[in-house]
mmCIF file of C-alpha atoms in Angstrom:
data_model
loop_
_atom_site.group_PDB
_atom_site.id
_atom_site.type_symbol
_atom_site.label_atom_id
_atom_site.label_comp_id
_atom_site.label_asym_id
_atom_site.label_seq_id
_atom_site.Cartn_x
_atom_site.Cartn_y
_atom_site.Cartn_z
ATOM 1 C CA UNK A 12 -21.794 18.940 65.542
ATOM 2 C CA UNK A 13 -21.189 17.852 61.978
ATOM 3 C CA UNK A 14 -23.753 16.124 59.729
ATOM 4 C CA UNK A 15 -21.056 14.027 57.983
ATOM 5 C CA UNK A 16 -20.564 11.605 60.880
ATOM 6 C CA UNK A 17 -22.759 8.508 60.439
ATOM 7 C CA UNK A 18 -24.934 7.494 63.333
ATOM 8 C CA UNK A 19 -23.796 4.066 64.605
ATOM 9 C CA UNK A 20 -27.348 3.274 65.728
ATOM 10 C CA UNK A 21 -28.760 3.850 62.209
ATOM 11 C CA UNK A 22 -29.501 0.725 60.141
ATOM 12 C CA UNK A 23 -26.717 -0.131 57.679
ATOM 13 C CA UNK A 24 -27.494 -1.073 54.040
ATOM 14 C CA UNK A 25 -27.397 -4.761 53.204
ATOM 15 C CA UNK A 26 -24.010 -5.965 51.963
ATOM 16 C CA UNK A 27 -24.100 -7.759 48.634
ATOM 17 C CA UNK A 28 -21.921 -10.814 48.087
ATOM 18 C CA UNK A 29 -18.852 -10.213 45.929
ATOM 19 C CA UNK A 30 -18.979 -11.466 42.335
ATOM 20 C CA UNK A 31 -17.496 -14.907 41.711
ATOM 21 C CA UNK A 32 -13.738 -14.816 41.257
ATOM 22 C CA UNK A 33 -13.352 -11.492 43.042
ATOM 23 C CA UNK A 34 -11.647 -13.048 46.054
ATOM 24 C CA UNK A 35 -9.685 -16.266 46.472
ATOM 25 C CA UNK A 36 -11.861 -19.205 47.502
ATOM 26 C CA UNK A 37 -11.888 -20.069 51.177
ATOM 27 C CA UNK A 38 -9.266 -22.548 52.304
ATOM 28 C CA UNK A 39 -10.611 -26.075 52.426
ATOM 29 C CA UNK A 40 -9.953 -28.406 55.243
ATOM 30 C CA UNK A 41 -8.662 -31.889 54.624
ATOM 31 C CA UNK A 42 -6.839 -33.380 51.666
ATOM 32 C CA UNK A 43 -7.359 -31.924 48.173
ATOM 33 C CA UNK A 44 -10.065 -33.472 46.047
ATOM 34 C CA UNK A 45 -9.039 -36.039 43.428
ATOM 35 C CA UNK A 46 -9.177 -34.888 39.797
ATOM 36 C CA UNK A 47 -12.179 -36.041 37.776
ATOM 37 C CA UNK A 48 -11.914 -39.457 36.223
ATOM 38 C CA UNK A 49 -11.320 -39.633 32.477
ATOM 39 C CA UNK A 50 -12.511 -42.325 30.107
ATOM 40 C CA UNK A 51 -10.250 -44.947 28.604
ATOM 41 C CA UNK A 52 -7.903 -43.634 25.930
ATOM 42 C CA UNK A 53 -8.975 -44.342 22.341
ATOM 43 C CA UNK A 54 -7.455 -47.244 20.482
ATOM 44 C CA UNK A 55 -4.391 -46.531 18.396
ATOM 45 C CA UNK A 56 -5.420 -44.953 15.070
ATOM 46 C CA UNK A 57 -9.006 -44.254 16.138
ATOM 47 C CA UNK A 58 -10.280 -40.729 15.669
ATOM 48 C CA UNK A 59 -10.733 -38.886 18.947
ATOM 49 C CA UNK A 60 -14.270 -38.079 19.938
ATOM 50 C CA UNK A 61 -15.004 -34.415 20.573
ATOM 51 C CA UNK A 62 -18.148 -32.686 21.603
ATOM 52 C CA UNK A 63 -20.074 -31.147 18.718
ATOM 53 C CA UNK A 64 -19.325 -27.479 18.193
ATOM 54 C CA UNK A 65 -22.257 -25.099 18.453
ATOM 55 C CA UNK A 66 -23.682 -24.081 15.073
ATOM 56 C CA UNK A 67 -23.594 -20.385 14.267
ATOM 57 C CA UNK A 68 -24.847 -18.441 11.266
ATOM 58 C CA UNK A 69 -22.345 -17.824 8.475
ATOM 59 C CA UNK A 70 -20.318 -14.668 8.839
ATOM 60 C CA UNK A 71 -21.275 -11.873 6.422
ATOM 61 C CA UNK A 72 -19.003 -11.527 3.424
ATOM 62 C CA UNK A 73 -17.787 -7.950 3.598
ATOM 63 C CA UNK A 74 -16.550 -6.445 0.376
ATOM 64 C CA UNK A 75 -18.935 -8.529 -1.702
ATOM 65 C CA UNK A 76 -21.345 -6.453 -3.792
ATOM 66 C CA UNK A 77 -24.740 -5.981 -2.179
ATOM 67 C CA UNK A 78 -27.731 -7.294 -4.098
ATOM 68 C CA UNK A 79 -25.590 -8.482 -6.994
ATOM 69 C CA UNK A 80 -24.510 -5.025 -8.123
ATOM 70 C CA UNK A 81 -20.909 -4.604 -9.207
ATOM 71 C CA UNK A 82 -18.682 -1.595 -8.837
ATOM 72 C CA UNK A 83 -19.971 1.504 -10.627
ATOM 73 C CA UNK A 84 -18.596 1.984 -14.107
ATOM 74 C CA UNK A 85 -15.842 4.551 -14.549
ATOM 75 C CA UNK A 86 -16.705 7.836 -16.266
ATOM 76 C CA UNK A 87 -14.716 8.511 -19.422
ATOM 77 C CA UNK A 88 -12.110 11.205 -18.796
ATOM 78 C CA UNK A 89 -12.335 12.681 -22.279
ATOM 79 C CA UNK A 90 -16.077 13.186 -21.810
ATOM 80 C CA UNK A 91 -15.401 15.265 -18.713
ATOM 81 C CA UNK A 92 -12.649 17.232 -20.496
ATOM 82 C CA UNK A 93 -14.994 17.853 -23.431
ATOM 83 C CA UNK A 94 -17.715 19.311 -21.243
ATOM 84 C CA UNK A 95 -15.341 21.463 -19.182
ATOM 85 C CA UNK A 96 -13.538 22.785 -22.267
ATOM 86 C CA UNK A 97 -16.808 23.604 -24.023
ATOM 87 C CA UNK A 98 -18.169 25.462 -21.012
ATOM 88 C CA UNK A 99 -14.887 27.325 -20.583
ATOM 89 C CA UNK A 100 -15.252 28.519 -24.188
ATOM 90 C CA UNK A 101 -18.063 30.799 -23.018
ATOM 91 C CA UNK A 102 -16.072 32.086 -20.052
ATOM 92 C CA UNK A 103 -12.333 32.042 -20.746
ATOM 93 C CA UNK A 104 -11.187 30.856 -24.198
ATOM 94 C CA UNK A 105 -13.908 31.455 -26.812
ATOM 95 C CA UNK A 106 -12.451 29.741 -29.882
ATOM 96 C CA UNK A 107 -9.853 27.366 -28.418
ATOM 97 C CA UNK A 108 -12.163 25.963 -25.745
ATOM 98 C CA UNK A 109 -14.830 25.155 -28.333
ATOM 99 C CA UNK A 110 -12.377 23.361 -30.618
ATOM 100 C CA UNK A 111 -10.958 21.322 -27.710
ATOM 101 C CA UNK A 112 -14.497 20.478 -26.575
ATOM 102 C CA UNK A 113 -15.568 19.286 -30.028
ATOM 103 C CA UNK A 114 -12.439 17.213 -30.645
ATOM 104 C CA UNK A 115 -12.381 15.533 -27.221
ATOM 105 C CA UNK A 116 -16.150 14.992 -27.392
ATOM 106 C CA UNK A 117 -15.885 13.081 -30.643
ATOM 107 C CA UNK A 118 -12.878 11.092 -29.349
ATOM 108 C CA UNK A 119 -14.830 10.217 -26.213
ATOM 109 C CA UNK A 120 -17.887 9.083 -28.178
ATOM 110 C CA UNK A 121 -15.653 6.753 -30.223
ATOM 111 C CA UNK A 122 -14.069 5.339 -27.054
ATOM 112 C CA UNK A 123 -17.447 4.802 -25.399
ATOM 113 C CA UNK A 124 -18.544 2.540 -28.263
ATOM 114 C CA UNK A 125 -15.748 0.062 -27.479
ATOM 115 C CA UNK A 126 -15.318 0.087 -23.672
ATOM 116 C CA UNK A 127 -17.838 -0.128 -20.855
ATOM 117 C CA UNK A 128 -17.309 3.317 -19.408
ATOM 118 C CA UNK A 129 -20.002 5.839 -18.563
ATOM 119 C CA UNK A 130 -20.180 9.424 -19.797
ATOM 120 C CA UNK A 131 -22.072 9.390 -23.084
ATOM 121 C CA UNK A 132 -24.263 12.274 -21.913
ATOM 122 C CA UNK A 133 -21.233 14.298 -20.872
ATOM 123 C CA UNK A 134 -19.554 13.661 -24.226
ATOM 124 C CA UNK A 135 -22.685 14.627 -26.167
ATOM 125 C CA UNK A 136 -23.162 17.769 -24.094
ATOM 126 C CA UNK A 137 -19.522 18.755 -24.547
ATOM 127 C CA UNK A 138 -19.690 18.174 -28.292
ATOM 128 C CA UNK A 139 -22.956 20.083 -28.738
ATOM 129 C CA UNK A 140 -21.861 22.999 -26.555
ATOM 130 C CA UNK A 141 -18.537 23.077 -28.421
ATOM 131 C CA UNK A 142 -20.272 23.250 -31.815
ATOM 132 C CA UNK A 143 -22.615 25.964 -30.535
ATOM 133 C CA UNK A 144 -19.624 27.886 -29.184
ATOM 134 C CA UNK A 145 -17.848 27.598 -32.547
ATOM 135 C CA UNK A 146 -20.974 28.791 -34.380
ATOM 136 C CA UNK A 147 -21.377 31.758 -32.045
ATOM 137 C CA UNK A 148 -17.688 32.622 -32.398
ATOM 138 C CA UNK A 149 -17.949 32.532 -36.189
ATOM 139 C CA UNK A 150 -21.171 34.584 -36.168
ATOM 140 C CA UNK A 151 -19.602 37.074 -33.763
ATOM 141 C CA UNK A 152 -16.528 37.415 -35.963
ATOM 142 C CA UNK A 153 -18.693 37.975 -39.060
ATOM 143 C CA UNK A 154 -20.794 40.549 -37.201
ATOM 144 C CA UNK A 155 -17.657 42.327 -35.977
ATOM 145 C CA UNK A 156 -16.181 42.625 -39.487
ATOM 146 C CA UNK A 157 -19.565 43.664 -40.906
ATOM 147 C CA UNK A 158 -19.781 46.374 -38.264
ATOM 148 C CA UNK A 159 -16.261 47.591 -39.125
ATOM 149 C CA UNK A 160 -17.039 47.488 -42.865
ATOM 150 C CA UNK A 161 -20.267 49.404 -42.364
ATOM 151 C CA UNK A 162 -18.575 52.219 -40.498
ATOM 152 C CA UNK A 163 -15.680 52.276 -42.984
ATOM 153 C CA UNK A 164 -18.113 52.994 -45.850
ATOM 154 C CA UNK A 165 -19.717 55.945 -44.113
ATOM 155 C CA UNK A 166 -18.492 59.382 -45.113
ATOM 156 C CA UNK A 167 -16.929 61.535 -42.396
ATOM 157 C CA UNK A 168 -19.694 64.115 -42.813
ATOM 158 C CA UNK A 169 -22.318 61.654 -41.554
ATOM 159 C CA UNK A 170 -20.701 61.619 -38.064
ATOM 160 C CA UNK A 171 -21.398 65.332 -37.411
#
């Protein structure tokens, strides 16, 4: 036969009572119970008496700065532009990038003296790298023209 058929002679597991409210309460015999008695109503104008509410801890204030710190200060945009332009002078635009980096770096340093923004290090780095880029561009241009002048003074017989 099949093993899925339970044996009626086997002991059955104990049935647990249903949780409260799972089934309607059993019907009661006799008349319904009277409602609970209430106290006398308060006198006109008297404050009603309520049970004291349970005391809970204060809810956390979300959005408030933790440990007294405020929002981080904004980084000056010209300081970022100065650094990016100065670095791009070594990669893309040798002379123009350096000039833009120096000018925006100095403008940013002047702005940082008056407002509370961050970015002094970026502005200094952009200004310094811009000046170094300008110096290297000028030295490279001088070296290029010196090289051209040197070879222009040589006689054609010295190339053979």
